[in-house]
mmCIF file of C-alpha atoms in Angstrom:
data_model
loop_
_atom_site.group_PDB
_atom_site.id
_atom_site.type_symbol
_atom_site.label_atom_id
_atom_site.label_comp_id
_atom_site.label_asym_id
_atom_site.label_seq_id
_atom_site.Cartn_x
_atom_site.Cartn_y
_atom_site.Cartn_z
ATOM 1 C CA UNK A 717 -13.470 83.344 -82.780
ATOM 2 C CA UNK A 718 -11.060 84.682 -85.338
ATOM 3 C CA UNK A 719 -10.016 85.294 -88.804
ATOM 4 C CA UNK A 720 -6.509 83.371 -89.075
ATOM 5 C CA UNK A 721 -4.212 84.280 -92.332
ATOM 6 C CA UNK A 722 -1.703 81.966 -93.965
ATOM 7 C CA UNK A 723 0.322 82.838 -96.643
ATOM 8 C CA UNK A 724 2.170 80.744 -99.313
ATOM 9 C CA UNK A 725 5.363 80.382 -100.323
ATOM 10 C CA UNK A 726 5.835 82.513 -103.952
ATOM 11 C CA UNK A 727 7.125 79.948 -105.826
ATOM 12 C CA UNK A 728 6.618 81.172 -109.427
ATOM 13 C CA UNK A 729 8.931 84.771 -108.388
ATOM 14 C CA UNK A 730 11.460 83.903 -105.455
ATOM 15 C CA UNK A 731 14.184 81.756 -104.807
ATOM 16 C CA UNK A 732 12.422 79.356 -102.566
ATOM 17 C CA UNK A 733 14.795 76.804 -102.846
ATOM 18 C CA UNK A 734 17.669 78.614 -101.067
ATOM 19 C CA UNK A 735 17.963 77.849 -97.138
ATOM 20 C CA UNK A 736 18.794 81.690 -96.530
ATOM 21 C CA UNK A 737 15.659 82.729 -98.456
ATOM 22 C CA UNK A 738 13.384 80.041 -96.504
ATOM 23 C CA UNK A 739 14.769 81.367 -93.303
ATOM 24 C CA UNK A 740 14.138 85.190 -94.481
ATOM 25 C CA UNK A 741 10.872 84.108 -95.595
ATOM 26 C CA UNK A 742 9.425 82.395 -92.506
ATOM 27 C CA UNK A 743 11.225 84.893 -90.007
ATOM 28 C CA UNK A 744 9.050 87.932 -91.592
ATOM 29 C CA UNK A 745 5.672 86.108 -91.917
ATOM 30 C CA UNK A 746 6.144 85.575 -88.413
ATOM 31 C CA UNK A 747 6.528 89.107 -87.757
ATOM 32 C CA UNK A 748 3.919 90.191 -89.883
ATOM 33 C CA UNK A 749 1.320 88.458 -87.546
ATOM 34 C CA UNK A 750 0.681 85.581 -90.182
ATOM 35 C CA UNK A 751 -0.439 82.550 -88.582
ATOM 36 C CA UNK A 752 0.939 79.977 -90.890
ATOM 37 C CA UNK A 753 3.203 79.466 -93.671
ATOM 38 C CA UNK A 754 1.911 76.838 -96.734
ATOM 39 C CA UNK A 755 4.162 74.927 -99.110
ATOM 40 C CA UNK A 756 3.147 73.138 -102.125
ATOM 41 C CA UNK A 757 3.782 69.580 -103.274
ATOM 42 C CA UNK A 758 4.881 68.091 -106.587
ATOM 43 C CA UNK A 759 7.440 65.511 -107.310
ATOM 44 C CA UNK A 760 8.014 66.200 -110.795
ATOM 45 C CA UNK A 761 6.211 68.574 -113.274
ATOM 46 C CA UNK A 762 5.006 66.988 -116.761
ATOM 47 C CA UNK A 763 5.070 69.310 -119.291
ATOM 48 C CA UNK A 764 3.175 67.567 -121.999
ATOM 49 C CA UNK A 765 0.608 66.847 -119.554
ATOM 50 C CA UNK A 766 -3.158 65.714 -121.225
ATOM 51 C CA UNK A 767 -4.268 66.326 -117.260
ATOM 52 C CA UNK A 768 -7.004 68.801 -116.965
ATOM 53 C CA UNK A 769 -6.167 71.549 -114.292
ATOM 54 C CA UNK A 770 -9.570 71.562 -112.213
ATOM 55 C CA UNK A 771 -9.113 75.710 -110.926
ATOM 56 C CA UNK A 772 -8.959 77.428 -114.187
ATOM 57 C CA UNK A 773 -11.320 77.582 -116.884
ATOM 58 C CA UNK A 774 -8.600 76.705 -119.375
ATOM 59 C CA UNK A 775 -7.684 73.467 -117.607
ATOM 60 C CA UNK A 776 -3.885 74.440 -117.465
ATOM 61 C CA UNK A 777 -1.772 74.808 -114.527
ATOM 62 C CA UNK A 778 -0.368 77.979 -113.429
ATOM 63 C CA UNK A 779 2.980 76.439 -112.870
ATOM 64 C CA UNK A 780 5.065 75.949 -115.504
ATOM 65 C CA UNK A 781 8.138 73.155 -115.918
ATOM 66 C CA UNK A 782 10.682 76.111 -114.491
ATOM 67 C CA UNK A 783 8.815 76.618 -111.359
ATOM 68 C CA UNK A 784 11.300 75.393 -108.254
ATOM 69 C CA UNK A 785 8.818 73.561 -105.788
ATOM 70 C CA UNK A 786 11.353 71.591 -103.221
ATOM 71 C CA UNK A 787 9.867 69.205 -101.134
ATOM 72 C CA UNK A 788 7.193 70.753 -98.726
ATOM 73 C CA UNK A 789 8.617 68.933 -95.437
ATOM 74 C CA UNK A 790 11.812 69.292 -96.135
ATOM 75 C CA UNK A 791 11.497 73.173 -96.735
ATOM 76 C CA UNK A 792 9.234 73.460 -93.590
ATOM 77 C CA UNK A 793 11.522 71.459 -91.366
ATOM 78 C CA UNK A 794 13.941 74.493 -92.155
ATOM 79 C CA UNK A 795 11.287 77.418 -91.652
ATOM 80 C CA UNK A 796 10.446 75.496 -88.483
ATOM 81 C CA UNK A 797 14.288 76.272 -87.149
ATOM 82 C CA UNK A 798 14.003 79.415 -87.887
ATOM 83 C CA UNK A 799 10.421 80.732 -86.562
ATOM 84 C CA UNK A 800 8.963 80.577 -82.763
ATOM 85 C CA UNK A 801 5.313 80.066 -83.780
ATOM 86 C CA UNK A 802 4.844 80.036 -87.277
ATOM 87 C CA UNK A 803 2.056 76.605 -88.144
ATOM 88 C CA UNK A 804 3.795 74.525 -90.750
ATOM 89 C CA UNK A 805 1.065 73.496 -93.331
ATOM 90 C CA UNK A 806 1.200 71.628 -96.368
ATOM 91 C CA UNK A 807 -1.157 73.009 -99.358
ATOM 92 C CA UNK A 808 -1.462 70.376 -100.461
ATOM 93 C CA UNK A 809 0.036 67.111 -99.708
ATOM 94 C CA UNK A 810 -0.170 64.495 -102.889
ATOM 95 C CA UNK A 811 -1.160 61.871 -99.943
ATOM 96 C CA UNK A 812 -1.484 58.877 -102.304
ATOM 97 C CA UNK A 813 1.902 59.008 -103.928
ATOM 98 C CA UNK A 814 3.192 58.731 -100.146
ATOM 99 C CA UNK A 815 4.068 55.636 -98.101
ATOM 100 C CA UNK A 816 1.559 56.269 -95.106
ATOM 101 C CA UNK A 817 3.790 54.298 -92.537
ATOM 102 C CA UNK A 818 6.896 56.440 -93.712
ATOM 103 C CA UNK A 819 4.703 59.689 -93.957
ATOM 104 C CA UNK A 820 3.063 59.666 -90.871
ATOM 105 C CA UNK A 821 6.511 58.884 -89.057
ATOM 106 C CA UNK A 822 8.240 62.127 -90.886
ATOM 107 C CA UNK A 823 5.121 63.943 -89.600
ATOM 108 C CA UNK A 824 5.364 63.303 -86.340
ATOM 109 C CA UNK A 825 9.107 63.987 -86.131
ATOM 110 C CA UNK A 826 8.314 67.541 -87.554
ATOM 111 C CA UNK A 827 5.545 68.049 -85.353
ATOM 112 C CA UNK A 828 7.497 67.433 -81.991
ATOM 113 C CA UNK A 829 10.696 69.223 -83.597
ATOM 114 C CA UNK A 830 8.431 72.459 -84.184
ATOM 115 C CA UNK A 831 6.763 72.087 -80.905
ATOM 116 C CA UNK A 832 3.696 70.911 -82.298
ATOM 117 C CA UNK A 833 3.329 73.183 -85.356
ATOM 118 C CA UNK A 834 2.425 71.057 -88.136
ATOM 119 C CA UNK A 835 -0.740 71.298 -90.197
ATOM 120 C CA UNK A 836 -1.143 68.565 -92.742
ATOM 121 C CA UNK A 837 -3.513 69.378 -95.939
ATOM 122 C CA UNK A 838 -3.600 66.954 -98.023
ATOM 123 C CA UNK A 839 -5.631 66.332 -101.741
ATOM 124 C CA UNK A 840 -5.262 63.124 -104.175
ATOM 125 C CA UNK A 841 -3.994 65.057 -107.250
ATOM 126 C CA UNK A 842 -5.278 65.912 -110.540
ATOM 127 C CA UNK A 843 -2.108 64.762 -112.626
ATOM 128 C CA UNK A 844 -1.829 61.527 -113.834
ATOM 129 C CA UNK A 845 1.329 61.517 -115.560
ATOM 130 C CA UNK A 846 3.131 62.766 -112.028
ATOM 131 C CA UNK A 847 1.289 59.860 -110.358
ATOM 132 C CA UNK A 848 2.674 57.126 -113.078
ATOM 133 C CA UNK A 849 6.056 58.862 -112.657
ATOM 134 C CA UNK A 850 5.418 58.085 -108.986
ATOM 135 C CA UNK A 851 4.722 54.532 -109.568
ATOM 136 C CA UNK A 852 1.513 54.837 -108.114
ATOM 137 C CA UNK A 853 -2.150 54.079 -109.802
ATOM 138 C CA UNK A 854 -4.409 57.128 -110.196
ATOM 139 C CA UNK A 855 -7.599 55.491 -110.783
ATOM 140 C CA UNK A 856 -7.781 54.012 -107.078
ATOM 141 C CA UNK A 857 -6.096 57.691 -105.605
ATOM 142 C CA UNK A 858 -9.318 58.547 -103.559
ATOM 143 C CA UNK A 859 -9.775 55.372 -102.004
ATOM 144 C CA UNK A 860 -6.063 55.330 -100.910
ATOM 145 C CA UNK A 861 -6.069 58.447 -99.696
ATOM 146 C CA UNK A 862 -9.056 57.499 -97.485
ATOM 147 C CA UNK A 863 -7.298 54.546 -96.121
ATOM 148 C CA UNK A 864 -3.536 56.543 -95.476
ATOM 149 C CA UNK A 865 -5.539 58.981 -92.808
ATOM 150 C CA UNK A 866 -6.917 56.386 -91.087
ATOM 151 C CA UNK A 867 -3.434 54.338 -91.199
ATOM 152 C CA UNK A 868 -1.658 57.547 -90.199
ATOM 153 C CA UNK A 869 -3.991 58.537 -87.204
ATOM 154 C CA UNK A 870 -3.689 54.745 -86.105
ATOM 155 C CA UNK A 871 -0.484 55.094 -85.779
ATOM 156 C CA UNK A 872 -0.380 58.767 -84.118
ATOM 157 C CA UNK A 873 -2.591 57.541 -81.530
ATOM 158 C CA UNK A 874 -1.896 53.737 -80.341
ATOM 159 C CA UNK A 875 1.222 53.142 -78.754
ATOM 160 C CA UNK A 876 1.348 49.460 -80.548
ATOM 161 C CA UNK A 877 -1.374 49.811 -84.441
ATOM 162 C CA UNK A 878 -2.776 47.882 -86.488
ATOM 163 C CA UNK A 879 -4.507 48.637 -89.429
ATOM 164 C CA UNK A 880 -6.242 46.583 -92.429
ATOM 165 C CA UNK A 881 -7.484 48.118 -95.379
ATOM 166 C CA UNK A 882 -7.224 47.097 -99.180
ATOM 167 C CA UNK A 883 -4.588 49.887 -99.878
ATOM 168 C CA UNK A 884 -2.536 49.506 -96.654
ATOM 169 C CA UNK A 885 -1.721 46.587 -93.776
ATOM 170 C CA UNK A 886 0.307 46.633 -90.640
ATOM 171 C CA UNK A 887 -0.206 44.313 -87.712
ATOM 172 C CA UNK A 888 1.059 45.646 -84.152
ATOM 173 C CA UNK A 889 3.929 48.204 -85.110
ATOM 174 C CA UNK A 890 5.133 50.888 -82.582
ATOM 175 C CA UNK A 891 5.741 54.140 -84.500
ATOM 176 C CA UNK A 892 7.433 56.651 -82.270
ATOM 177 C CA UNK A 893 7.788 59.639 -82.015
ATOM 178 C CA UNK A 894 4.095 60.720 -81.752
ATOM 179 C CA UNK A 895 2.930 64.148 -82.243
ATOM 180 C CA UNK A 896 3.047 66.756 -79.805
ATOM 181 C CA UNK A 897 -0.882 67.019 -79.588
ATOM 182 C CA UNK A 898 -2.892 64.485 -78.317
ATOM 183 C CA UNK A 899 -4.850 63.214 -80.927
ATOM 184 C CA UNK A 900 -2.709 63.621 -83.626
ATOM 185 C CA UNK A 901 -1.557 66.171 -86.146
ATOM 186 C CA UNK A 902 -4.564 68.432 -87.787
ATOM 187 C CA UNK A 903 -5.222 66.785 -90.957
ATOM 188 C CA UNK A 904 -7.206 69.562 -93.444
ATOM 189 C CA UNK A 905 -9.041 68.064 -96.966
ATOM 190 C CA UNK A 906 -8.193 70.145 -99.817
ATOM 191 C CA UNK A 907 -9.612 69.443 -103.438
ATOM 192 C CA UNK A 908 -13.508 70.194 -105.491
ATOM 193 C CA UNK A 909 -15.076 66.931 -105.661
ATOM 194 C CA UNK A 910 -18.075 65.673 -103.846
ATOM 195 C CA UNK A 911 -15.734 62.707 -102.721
ATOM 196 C CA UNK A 912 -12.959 65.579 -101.301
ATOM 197 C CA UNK A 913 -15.870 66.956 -99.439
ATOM 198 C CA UNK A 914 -17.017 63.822 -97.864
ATOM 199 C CA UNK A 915 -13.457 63.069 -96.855
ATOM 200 C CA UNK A 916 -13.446 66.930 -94.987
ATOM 201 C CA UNK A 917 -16.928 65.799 -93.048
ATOM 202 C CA UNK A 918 -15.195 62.645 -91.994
#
């Protein structure tokens, strides 16, 4: 067993929006020995947010309303064309302002594009202004988020799902392509709660 090191994408100093500084990017952390690169996920910043920040004392967010975050598959589908090895990992994934049918099919493309590099980590936010923005209800976030793994891994791992839940339904679908690993893509809990933590166990 072995240490593994990630690094993530410096999106408060660096032009990380640019497909030549992506490439650049991913193409040295390769080189450097690092096992995987991590982008971010926001769909909009709120600058007035009332939203405590839950890692800093002050309960404000590092980020600020300049900071470019494109969208983290997106950005890693273009690292991905660029590396050999490189693990493609979200850090995190908002997973309950995602469509879990929709998501887990992008996923899966990714994964068999990259020759099974993608690492999902995925958290239910801490801003609820980005989450009405979304269109999506924050109050119910954790139980969603719940429900989209099993959804997603349902459809990863059944050539013809179904799945029933209060949050999500589908009845006999064929979602193709699955992911290049048996199983499913690796699906890692980020987050500080006692739920969060219950959701890693699982």
């Amino acid at each position: 067993m072995y240490v593994k090191f990630g690094i993530m994408a410096p999106y408060m100093m660096a032009p990380v929006e640019e497909g030549a500084y992506a490439a650049s990017f991913g193409k040295l952390a390769e080189e450097m020995g690092f096992e995987s690169v991590w982008a971010v996920d926001h769909v909009v910043m709120c600058p007035d947010y009332e939203s405590r920040y839950p890692y800093d004392p002050s309960g404000r967010s590092p980020f600020h309303e300049d900071v470019v975050q494109p969208d983290p598959l997106i950005w890693l589908t273009y690292v991905a064309a660029a590396t050999d090895k490189l693990r493609l990992a979200t850090g995190i994934l908002i997973l309950p302002q995602r469509n879990p049918v929709v998501l887990a099919k992008t996923l899966a493309s990714l994964d068999r594009l990259s020759g099974g590099r993608m690492l999902l980590g995925v958290g239910v936010g801490w801003v609820r202004e980005e989450a009405e923005a979304v269109g999506t209800r924050f109050e119910d976030r954790g139980r969603r988020a719940d429900e989209y793994i099993e959804a997603m891994r349902a459809l990863w791992r059944s050539p013809r799902s179904s799945y029933s839940g209060e949050t999500v339904r589908f009845d006999d679908v064929v979602s193709r392509p699955k992911p290049a690993r048996p199983g499913g893509i690796p699906i890692h809990i980020g987050g500080h709660s006692l739920a969060a933590a219950r959701r890693a166990g699982r």
